PDB file of C-alpha atoms in Angstrom:
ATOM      1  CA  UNK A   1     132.038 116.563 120.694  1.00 36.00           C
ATOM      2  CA  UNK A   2     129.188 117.547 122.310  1.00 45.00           C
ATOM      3  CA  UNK A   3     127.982 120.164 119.751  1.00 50.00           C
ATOM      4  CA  UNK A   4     127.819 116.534 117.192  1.00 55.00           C
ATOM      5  CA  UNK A   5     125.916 114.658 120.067  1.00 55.00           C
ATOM      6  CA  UNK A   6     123.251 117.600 120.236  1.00 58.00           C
ATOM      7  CA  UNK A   7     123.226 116.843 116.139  1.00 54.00           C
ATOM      8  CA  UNK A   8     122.829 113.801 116.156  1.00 84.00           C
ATOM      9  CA  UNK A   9     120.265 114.232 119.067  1.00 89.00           C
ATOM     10  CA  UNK A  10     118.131 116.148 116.650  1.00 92.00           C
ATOM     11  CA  UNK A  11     119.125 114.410 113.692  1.00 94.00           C
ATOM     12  CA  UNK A  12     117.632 111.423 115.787  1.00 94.00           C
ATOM     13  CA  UNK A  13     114.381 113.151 116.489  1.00 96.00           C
ATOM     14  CA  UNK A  14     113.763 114.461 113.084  1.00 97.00           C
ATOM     15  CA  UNK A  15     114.555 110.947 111.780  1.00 96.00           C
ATOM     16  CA  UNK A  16     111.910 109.075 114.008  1.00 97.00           C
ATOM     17  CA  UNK A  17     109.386 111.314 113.223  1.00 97.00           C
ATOM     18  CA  UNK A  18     110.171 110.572 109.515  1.00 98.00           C
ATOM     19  CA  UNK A  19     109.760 106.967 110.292  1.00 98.00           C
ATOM     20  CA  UNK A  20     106.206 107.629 112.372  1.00 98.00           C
ATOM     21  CA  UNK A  21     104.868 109.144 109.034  1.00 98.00           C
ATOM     22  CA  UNK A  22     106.226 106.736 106.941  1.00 98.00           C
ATOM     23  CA  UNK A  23     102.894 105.112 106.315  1.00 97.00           C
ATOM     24  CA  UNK A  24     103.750 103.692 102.758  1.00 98.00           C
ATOM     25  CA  UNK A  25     106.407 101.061 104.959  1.00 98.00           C
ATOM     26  CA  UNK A  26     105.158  97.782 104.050  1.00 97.00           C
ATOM     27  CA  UNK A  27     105.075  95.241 107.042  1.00 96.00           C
ATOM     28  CA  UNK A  28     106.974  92.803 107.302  1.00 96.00           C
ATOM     29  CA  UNK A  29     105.501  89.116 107.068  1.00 94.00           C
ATOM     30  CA  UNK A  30     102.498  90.348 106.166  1.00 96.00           C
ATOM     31  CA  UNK A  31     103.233  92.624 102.876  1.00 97.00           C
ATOM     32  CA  UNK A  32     106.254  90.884 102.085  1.00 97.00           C
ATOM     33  CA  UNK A  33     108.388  87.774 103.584  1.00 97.00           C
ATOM     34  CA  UNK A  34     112.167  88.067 103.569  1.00 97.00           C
ATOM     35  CA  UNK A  35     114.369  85.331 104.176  1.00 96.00           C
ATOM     36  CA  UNK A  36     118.281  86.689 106.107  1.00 94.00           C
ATOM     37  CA  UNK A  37     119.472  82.726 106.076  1.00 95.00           C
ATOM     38  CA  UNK A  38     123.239  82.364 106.739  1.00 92.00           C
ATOM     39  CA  UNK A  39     126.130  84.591 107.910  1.00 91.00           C
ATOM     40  CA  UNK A  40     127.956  85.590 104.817  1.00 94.00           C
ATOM     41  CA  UNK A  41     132.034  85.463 104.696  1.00 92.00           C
ATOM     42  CA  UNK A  42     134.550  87.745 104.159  1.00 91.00           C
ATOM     43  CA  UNK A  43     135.008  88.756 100.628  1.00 91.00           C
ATOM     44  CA  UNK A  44     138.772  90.345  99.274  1.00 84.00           C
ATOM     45  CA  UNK A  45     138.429  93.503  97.312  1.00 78.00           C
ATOM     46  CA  UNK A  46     138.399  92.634  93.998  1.00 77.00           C
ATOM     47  CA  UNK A  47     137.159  89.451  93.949  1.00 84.00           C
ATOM     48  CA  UNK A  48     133.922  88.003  92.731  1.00 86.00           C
ATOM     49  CA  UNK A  49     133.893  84.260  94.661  1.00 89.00           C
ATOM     50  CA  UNK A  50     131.725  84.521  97.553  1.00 90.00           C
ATOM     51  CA  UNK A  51     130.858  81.213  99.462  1.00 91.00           C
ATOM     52  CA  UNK A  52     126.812  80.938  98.792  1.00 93.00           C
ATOM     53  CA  UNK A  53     125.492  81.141 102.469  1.00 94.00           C
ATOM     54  CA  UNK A  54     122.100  81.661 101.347  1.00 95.00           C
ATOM     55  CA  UNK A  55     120.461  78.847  99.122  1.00 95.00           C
ATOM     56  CA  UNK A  56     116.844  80.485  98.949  1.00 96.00           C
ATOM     57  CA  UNK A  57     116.711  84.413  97.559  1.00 96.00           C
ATOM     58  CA  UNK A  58     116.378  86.771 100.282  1.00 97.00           C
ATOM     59  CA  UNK A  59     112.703  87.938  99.262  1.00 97.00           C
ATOM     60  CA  UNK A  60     110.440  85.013  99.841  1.00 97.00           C
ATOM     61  CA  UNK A  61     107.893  86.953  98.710  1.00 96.00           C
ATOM     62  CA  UNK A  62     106.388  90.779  97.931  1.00 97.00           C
ATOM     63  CA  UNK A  63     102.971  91.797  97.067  1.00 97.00           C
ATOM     64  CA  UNK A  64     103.516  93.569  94.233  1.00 95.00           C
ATOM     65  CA  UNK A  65      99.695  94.513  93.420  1.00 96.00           C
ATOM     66  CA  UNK A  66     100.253  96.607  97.024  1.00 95.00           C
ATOM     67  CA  UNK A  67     103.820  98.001  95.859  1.00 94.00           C
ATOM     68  CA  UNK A  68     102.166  99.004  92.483  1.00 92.00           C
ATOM     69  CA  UNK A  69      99.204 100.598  93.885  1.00 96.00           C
ATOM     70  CA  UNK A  70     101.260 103.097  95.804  1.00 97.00           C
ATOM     71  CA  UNK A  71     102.276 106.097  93.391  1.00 97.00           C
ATOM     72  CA  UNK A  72     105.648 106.624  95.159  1.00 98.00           C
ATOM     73  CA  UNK A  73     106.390 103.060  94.639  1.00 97.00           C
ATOM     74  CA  UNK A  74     105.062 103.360  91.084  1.00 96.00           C
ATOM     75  CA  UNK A  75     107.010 106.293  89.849  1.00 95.00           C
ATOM     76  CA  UNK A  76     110.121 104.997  91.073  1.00 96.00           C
ATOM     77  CA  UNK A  77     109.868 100.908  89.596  1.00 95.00           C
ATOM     78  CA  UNK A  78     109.302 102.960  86.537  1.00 92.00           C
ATOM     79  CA  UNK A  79     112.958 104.847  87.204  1.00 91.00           C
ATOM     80  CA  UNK A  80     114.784 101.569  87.691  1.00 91.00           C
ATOM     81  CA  UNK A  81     115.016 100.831  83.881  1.00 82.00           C
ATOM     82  CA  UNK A  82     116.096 104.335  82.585  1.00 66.00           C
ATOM     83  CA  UNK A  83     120.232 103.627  83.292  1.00 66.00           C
ATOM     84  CA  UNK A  84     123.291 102.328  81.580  1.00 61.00           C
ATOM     85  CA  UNK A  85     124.901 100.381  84.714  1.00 62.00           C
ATOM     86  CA  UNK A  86     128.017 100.525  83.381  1.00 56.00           C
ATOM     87  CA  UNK A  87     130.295 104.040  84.494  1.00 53.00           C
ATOM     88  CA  UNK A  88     132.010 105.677  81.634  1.00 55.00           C
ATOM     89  CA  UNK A  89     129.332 104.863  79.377  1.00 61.00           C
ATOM     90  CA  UNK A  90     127.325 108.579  79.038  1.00 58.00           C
ATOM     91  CA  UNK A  91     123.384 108.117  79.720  1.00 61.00           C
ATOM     92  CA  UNK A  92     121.358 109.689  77.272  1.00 67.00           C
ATOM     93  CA  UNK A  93     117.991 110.848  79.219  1.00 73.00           C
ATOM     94  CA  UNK A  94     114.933 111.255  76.997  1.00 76.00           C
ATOM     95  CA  UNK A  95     112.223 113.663  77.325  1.00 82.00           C
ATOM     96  CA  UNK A  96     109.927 110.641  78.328  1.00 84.00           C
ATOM     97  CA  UNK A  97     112.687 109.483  80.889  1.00 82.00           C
ATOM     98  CA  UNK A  98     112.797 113.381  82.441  1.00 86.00           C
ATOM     99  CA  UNK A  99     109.049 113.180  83.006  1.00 90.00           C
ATOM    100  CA  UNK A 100     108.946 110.111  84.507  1.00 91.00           C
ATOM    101  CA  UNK A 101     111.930 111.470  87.332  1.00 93.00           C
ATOM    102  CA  UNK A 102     109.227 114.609  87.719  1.00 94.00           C
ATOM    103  CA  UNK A 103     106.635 112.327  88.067  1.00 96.00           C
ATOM    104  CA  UNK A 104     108.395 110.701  90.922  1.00 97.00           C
ATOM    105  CA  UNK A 105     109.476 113.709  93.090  1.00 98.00           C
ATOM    106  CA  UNK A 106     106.178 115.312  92.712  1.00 97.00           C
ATOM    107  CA  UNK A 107     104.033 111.974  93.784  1.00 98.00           C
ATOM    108  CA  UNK A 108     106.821 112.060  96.929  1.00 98.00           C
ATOM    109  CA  UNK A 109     105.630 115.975  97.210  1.00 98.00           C
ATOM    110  CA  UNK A 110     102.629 114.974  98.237  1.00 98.00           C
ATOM    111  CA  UNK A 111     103.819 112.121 101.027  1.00 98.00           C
ATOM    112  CA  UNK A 112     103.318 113.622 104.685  1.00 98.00           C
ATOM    113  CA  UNK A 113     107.433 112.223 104.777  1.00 98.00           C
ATOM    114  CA  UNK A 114     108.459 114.453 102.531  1.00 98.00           C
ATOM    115  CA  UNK A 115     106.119 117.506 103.720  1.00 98.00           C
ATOM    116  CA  UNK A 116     108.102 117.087 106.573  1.00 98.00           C
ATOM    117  CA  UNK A 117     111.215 116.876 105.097  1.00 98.00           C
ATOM    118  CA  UNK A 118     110.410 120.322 103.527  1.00 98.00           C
ATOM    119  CA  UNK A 119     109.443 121.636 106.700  1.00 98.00           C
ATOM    120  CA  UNK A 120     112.705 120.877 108.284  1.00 98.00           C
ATOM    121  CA  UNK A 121     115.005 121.910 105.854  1.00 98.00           C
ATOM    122  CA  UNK A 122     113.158 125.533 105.110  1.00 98.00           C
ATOM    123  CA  UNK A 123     113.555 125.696 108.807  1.00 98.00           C
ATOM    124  CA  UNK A 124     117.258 125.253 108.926  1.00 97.00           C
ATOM    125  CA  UNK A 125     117.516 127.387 106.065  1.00 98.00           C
ATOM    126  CA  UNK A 126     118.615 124.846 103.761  1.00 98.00           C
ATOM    127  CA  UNK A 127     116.293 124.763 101.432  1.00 98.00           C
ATOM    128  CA  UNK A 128     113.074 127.057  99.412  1.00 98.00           C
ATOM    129  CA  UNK A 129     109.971 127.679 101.438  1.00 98.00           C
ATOM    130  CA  UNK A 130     108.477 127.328  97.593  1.00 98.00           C
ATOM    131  CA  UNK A 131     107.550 123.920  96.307  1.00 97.00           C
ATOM    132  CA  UNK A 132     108.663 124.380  92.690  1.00 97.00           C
ATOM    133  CA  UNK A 133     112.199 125.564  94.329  1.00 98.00           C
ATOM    134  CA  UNK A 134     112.455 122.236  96.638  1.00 98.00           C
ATOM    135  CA  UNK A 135     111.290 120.430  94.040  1.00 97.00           C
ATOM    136  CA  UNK A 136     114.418 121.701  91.607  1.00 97.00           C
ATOM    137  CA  UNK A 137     116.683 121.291  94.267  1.00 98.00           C
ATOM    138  CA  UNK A 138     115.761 117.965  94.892  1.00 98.00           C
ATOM    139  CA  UNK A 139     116.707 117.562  90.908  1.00 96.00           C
ATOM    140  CA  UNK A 140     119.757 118.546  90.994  1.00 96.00           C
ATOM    141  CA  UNK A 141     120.911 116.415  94.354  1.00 96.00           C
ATOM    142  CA  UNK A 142     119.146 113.061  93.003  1.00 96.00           C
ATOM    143  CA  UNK A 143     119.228 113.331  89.183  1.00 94.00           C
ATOM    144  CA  UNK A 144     121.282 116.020  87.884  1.00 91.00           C
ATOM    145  CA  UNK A 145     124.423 114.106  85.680  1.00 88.00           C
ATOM    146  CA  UNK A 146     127.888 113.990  86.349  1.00 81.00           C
ATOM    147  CA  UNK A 147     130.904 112.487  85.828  1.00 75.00           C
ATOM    148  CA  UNK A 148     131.851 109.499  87.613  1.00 71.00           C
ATOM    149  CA  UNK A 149     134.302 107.924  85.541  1.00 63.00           C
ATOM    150  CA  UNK A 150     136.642 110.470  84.001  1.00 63.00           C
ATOM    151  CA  UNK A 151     136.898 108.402  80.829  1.00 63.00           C
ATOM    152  CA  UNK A 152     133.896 109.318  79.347  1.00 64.00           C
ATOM    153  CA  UNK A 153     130.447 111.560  79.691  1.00 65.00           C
ATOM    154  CA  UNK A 154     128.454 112.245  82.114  1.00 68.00           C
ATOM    155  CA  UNK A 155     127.225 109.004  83.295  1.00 70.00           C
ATOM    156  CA  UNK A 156     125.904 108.756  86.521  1.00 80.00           C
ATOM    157  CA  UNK A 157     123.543 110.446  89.230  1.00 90.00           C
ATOM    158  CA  UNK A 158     122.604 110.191  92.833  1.00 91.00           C
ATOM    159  CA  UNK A 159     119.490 108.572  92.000  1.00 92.00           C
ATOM    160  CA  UNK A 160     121.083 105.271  89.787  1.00 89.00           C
ATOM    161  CA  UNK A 161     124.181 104.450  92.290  1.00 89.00           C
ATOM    162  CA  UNK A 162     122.095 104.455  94.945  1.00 95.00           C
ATOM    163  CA  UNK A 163     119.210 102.911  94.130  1.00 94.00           C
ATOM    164  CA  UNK A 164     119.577 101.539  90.828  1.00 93.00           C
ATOM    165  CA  UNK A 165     123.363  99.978  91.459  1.00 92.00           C
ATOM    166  CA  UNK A 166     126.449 100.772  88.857  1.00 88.00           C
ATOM    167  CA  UNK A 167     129.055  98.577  87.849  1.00 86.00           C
ATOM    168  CA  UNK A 168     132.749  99.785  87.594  1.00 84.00           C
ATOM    169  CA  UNK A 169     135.117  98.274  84.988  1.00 80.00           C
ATOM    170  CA  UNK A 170     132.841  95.611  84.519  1.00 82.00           C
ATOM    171  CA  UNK A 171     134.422  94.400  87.740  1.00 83.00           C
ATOM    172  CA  UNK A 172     132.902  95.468  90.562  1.00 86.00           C
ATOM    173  CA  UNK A 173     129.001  96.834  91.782  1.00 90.00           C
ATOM    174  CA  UNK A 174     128.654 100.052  93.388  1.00 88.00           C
ATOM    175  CA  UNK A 175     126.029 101.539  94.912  1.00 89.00           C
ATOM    176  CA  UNK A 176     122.663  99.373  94.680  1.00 93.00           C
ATOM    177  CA  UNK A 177     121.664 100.260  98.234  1.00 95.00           C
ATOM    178  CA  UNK A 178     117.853  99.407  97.435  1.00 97.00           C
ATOM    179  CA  UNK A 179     114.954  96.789  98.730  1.00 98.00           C
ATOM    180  CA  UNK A 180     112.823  97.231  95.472  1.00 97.00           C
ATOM    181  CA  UNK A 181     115.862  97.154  92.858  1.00 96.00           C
ATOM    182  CA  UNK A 182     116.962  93.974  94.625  1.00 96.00           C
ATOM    183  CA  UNK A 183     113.485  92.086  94.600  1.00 97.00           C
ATOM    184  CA  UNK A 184     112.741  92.971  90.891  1.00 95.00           C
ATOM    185  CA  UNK A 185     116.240  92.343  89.976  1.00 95.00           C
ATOM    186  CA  UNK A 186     116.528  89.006  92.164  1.00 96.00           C
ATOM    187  CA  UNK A 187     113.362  88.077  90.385  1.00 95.00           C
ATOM    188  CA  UNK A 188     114.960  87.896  87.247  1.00 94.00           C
ATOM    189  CA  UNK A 189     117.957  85.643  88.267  1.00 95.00           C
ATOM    190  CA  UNK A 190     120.226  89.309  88.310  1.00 95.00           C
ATOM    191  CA  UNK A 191     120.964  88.642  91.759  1.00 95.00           C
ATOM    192  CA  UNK A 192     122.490  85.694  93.857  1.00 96.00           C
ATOM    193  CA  UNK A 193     122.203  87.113  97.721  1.00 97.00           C
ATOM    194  CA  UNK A 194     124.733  85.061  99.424  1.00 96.00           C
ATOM    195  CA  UNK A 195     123.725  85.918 103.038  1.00 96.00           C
ATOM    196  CA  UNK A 196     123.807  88.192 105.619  1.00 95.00           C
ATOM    197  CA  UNK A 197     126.785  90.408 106.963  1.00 92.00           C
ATOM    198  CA  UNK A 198     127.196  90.618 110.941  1.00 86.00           C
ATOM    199  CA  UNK A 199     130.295  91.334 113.566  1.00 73.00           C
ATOM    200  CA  UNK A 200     129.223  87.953 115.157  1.00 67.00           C
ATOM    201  CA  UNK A 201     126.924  85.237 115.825  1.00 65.00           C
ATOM    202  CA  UNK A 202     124.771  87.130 118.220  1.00 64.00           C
ATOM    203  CA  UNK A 203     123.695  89.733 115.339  1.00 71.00           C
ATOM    204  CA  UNK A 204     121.145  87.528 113.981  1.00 81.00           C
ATOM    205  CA  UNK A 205     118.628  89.490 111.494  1.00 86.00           C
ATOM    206  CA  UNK A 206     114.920  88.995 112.086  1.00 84.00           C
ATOM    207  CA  UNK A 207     112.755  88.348 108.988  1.00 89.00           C
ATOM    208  CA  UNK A 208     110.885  91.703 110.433  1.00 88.00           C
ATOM    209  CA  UNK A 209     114.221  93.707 110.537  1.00 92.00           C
ATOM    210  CA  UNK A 210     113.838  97.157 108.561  1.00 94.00           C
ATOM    211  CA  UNK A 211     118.119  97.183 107.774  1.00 94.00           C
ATOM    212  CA  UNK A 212     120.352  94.610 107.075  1.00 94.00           C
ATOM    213  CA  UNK A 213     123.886  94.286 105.702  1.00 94.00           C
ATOM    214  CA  UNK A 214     124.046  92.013 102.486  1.00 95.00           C
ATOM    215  CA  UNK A 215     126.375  89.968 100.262  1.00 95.00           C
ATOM    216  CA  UNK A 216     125.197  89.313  96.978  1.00 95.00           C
ATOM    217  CA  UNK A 217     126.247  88.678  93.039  1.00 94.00           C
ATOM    218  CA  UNK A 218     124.577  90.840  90.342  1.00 93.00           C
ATOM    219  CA  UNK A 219     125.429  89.667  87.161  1.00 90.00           C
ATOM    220  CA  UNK A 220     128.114  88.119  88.036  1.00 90.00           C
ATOM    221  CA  UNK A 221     129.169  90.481  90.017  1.00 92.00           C
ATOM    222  CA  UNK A 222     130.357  90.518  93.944  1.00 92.00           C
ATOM    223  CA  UNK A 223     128.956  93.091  95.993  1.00 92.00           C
ATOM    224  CA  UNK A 224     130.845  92.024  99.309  1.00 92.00           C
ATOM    225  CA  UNK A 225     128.576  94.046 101.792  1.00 93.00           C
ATOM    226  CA  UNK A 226     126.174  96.649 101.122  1.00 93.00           C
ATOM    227  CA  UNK A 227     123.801  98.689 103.763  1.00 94.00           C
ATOM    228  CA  UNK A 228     119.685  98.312 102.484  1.00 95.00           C
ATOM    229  CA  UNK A 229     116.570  99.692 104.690  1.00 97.00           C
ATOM    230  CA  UNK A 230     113.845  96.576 103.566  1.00 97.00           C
ATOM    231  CA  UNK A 231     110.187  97.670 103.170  1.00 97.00           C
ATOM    232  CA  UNK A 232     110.710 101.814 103.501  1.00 98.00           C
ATOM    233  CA  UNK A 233     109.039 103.826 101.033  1.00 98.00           C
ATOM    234  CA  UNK A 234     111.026 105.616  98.529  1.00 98.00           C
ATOM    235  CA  UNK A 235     110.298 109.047  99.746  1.00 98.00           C
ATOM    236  CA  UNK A 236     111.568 108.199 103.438  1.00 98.00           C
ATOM    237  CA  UNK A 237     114.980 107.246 101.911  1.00 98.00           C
ATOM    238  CA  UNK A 238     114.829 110.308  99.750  1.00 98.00           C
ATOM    239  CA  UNK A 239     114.017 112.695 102.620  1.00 98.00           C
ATOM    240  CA  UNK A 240     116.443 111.340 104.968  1.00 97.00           C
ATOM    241  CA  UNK A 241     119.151 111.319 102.717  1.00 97.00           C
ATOM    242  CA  UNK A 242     118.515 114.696 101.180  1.00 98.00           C
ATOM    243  CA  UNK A 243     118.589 115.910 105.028  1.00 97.00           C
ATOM    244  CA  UNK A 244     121.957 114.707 105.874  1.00 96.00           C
ATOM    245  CA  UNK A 245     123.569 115.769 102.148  1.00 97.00           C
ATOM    246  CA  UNK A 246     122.141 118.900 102.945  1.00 97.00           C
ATOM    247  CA  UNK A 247     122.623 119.338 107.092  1.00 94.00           C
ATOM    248  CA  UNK A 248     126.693 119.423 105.784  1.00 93.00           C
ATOM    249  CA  UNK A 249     128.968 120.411 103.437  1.00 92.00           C
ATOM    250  CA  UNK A 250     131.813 117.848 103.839  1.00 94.00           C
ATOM    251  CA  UNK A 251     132.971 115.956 101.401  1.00 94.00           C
ATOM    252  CA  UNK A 252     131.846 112.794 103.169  1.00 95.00           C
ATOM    253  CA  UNK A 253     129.123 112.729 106.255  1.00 95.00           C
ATOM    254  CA  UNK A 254     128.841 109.990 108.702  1.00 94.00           C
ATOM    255  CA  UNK A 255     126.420 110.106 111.402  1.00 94.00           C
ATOM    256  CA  UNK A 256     125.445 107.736 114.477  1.00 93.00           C
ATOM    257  CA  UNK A 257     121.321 107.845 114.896  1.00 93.00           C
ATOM    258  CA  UNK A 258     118.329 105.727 116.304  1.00 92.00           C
ATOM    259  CA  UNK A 259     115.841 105.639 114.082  1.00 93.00           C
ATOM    260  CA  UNK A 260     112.758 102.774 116.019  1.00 93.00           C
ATOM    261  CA  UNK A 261     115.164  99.982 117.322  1.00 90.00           C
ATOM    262  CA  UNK A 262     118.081 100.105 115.291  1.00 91.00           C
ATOM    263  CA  UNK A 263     121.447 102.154 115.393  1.00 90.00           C
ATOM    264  CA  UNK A 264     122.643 103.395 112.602  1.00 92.00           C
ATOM    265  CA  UNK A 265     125.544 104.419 110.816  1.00 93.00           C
ATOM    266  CA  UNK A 266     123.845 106.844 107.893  1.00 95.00           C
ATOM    267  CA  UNK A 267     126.951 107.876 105.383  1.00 96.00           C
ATOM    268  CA  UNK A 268     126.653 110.142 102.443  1.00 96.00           C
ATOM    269  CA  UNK A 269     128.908 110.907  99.901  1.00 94.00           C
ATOM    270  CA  UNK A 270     128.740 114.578  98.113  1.00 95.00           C
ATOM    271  CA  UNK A 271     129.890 114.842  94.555  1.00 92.00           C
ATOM    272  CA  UNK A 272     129.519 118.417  93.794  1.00 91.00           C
ATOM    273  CA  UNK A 273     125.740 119.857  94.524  1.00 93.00           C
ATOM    274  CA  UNK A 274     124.416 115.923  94.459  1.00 95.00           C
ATOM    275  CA  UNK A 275     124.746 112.843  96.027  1.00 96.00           C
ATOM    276  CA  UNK A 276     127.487 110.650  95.017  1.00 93.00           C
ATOM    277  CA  UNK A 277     126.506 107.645  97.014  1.00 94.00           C
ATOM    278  CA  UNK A 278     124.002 107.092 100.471  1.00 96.00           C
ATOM    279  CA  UNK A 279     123.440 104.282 102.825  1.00 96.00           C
ATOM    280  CA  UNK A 280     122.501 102.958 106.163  1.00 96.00           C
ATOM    281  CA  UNK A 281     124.965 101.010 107.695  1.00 93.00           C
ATOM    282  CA  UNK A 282     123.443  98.889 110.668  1.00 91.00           C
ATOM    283  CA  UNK A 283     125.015  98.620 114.192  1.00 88.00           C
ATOM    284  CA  UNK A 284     122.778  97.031 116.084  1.00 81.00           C
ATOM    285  CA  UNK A 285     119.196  96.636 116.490  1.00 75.00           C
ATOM    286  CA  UNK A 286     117.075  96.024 120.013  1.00 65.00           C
ATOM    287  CA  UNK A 287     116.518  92.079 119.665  1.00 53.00           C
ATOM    288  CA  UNK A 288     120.580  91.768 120.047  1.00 48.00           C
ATOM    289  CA  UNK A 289     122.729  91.046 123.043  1.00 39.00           C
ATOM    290  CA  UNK A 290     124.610  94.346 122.685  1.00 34.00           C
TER     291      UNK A 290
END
């Protein structure tokens, strides 16, 4: 047990100083306005009703000339389109598409997040001192294709269920654990967030809170709760992700951290070399009644 707390202790410290750096954040209230409204209800496995307790979206607004003029933020928008939502349907990935995922890890390369990220993992002997190496590695965990549904191809990656969102069966969404992906796809009437997920009354979301728990439609769609960091930059959800995937070889990782005021649950699933699915999970954050 203790051997986990020290961990975790470190996992904690490596995590905050992630955050510190993590200059492309956009503030809350000022570069964007979100809007956590009601407390959303329990939804059965399965099922797609979900009582609407949120009338407004949960982005009152994002400025998007700011998002766009970050390259991080840039490369990855430009991601969001390249995927067939639906598993068992094989993704074909042209040579324009495989640029365009370069394009993205190398404009997080140069992020003093993902510097650090480096740093840490060369250190633990985790990962290649050399940049080109890191930078294939990071490939492989984020958008090297597998199978996730055994019917057909290879049709998914680390990179779409997580921050892209999959749908299974035409029945269910899985993944979508992402801020941007849920603005731009609220935007266009995809999305129908129904409110906020909480143990109780007292867990009351701020409109500056950096994690929540959602409920929301896409499509049609019921995701009954899903863990999202709101206003991180793409590379800090890259780098901390790719830490824990890599910090462990289980089939499934769950750690406990603080990262600034909130505690966090942080779970990753492996599938094979890459990620098969990564979120935060939220606790509890400072503002609360504990």
């Amino acid at each position: 047990m203790a051997r986990s707390e020290h961990a975790n202790q470190e996992l904690t410290e490596v995590l905050n100083h992630l955050w510190r750096l993590d200059t492309n954040r956009l503030k809350p209230e000022t570069d964007y306005i979100i809007s956590p409204q009601g407390r959303a209800g329990y939804v059965a496995h399965g099922s797609n009703y979900a009582r609407d307790r949120a009338r407004a979206p949960l982005f009152t607004y994002v400025n998007e000339d700011k998002l766009k003029g970050i390259e991080t933020y840039l490369h990855f928008i430009n991601l969001l389109d390249n995927y067939e939502t639906s598993t068992g349907v094989s993704e074909k990935v042209s040579s324009e598409e495989l640029q365009e995922n370069r394009l993205f890890i190398e404009s997080m390369m140069e992020t003093d997040v993902m510097k650090y990220a480096h740093k840490y993992l060369v250190w633990k002997g985790q990962s290649p001192s050399r940049s080109g190496q890191f930078k294939r590695q990071l490939y492989d965990i984020w958008f090297r294709l597998y199978h996730r549904d055994r019917s057909g191809g290879k049709d998914s990656c680390g990179f779409e269920h997580v921050f892209v969102g999959e749908t299974k069966y035409g029945q269910e969404v899985t993944g979508f654990h992402n801020w941007v992906q849920f603005y731009l796809q609220e935007k266009l009437d995809h999305i129908d967030y129904k409110g906020y997920k909480a143990r109780d009354n007292k867990n009351t979301p701020d409109e500056d809170d950096h994690v929540l728990n959602l409920q929301f439609s896409w499509n049609g769609l019921v995701k009954p709760v899903g863990g999202c960091f709101i206003g991180v930059s793409p590379e800090f959800e890259v780098a901390l992700f790719t830490i824990i995937f890599l910090m462990s070889t289980q089939k499934m990782t769950s750690v406990v951290v603080k990262v600034d005021e909130y505690v966090l649950e942080l779970v990753v699933y492996r599938h094979g070399g890459s990620i098969g699915t990564s979120y935060p999970k939220l606790l509890s954050s400072n503002h609360e009644d504990l």
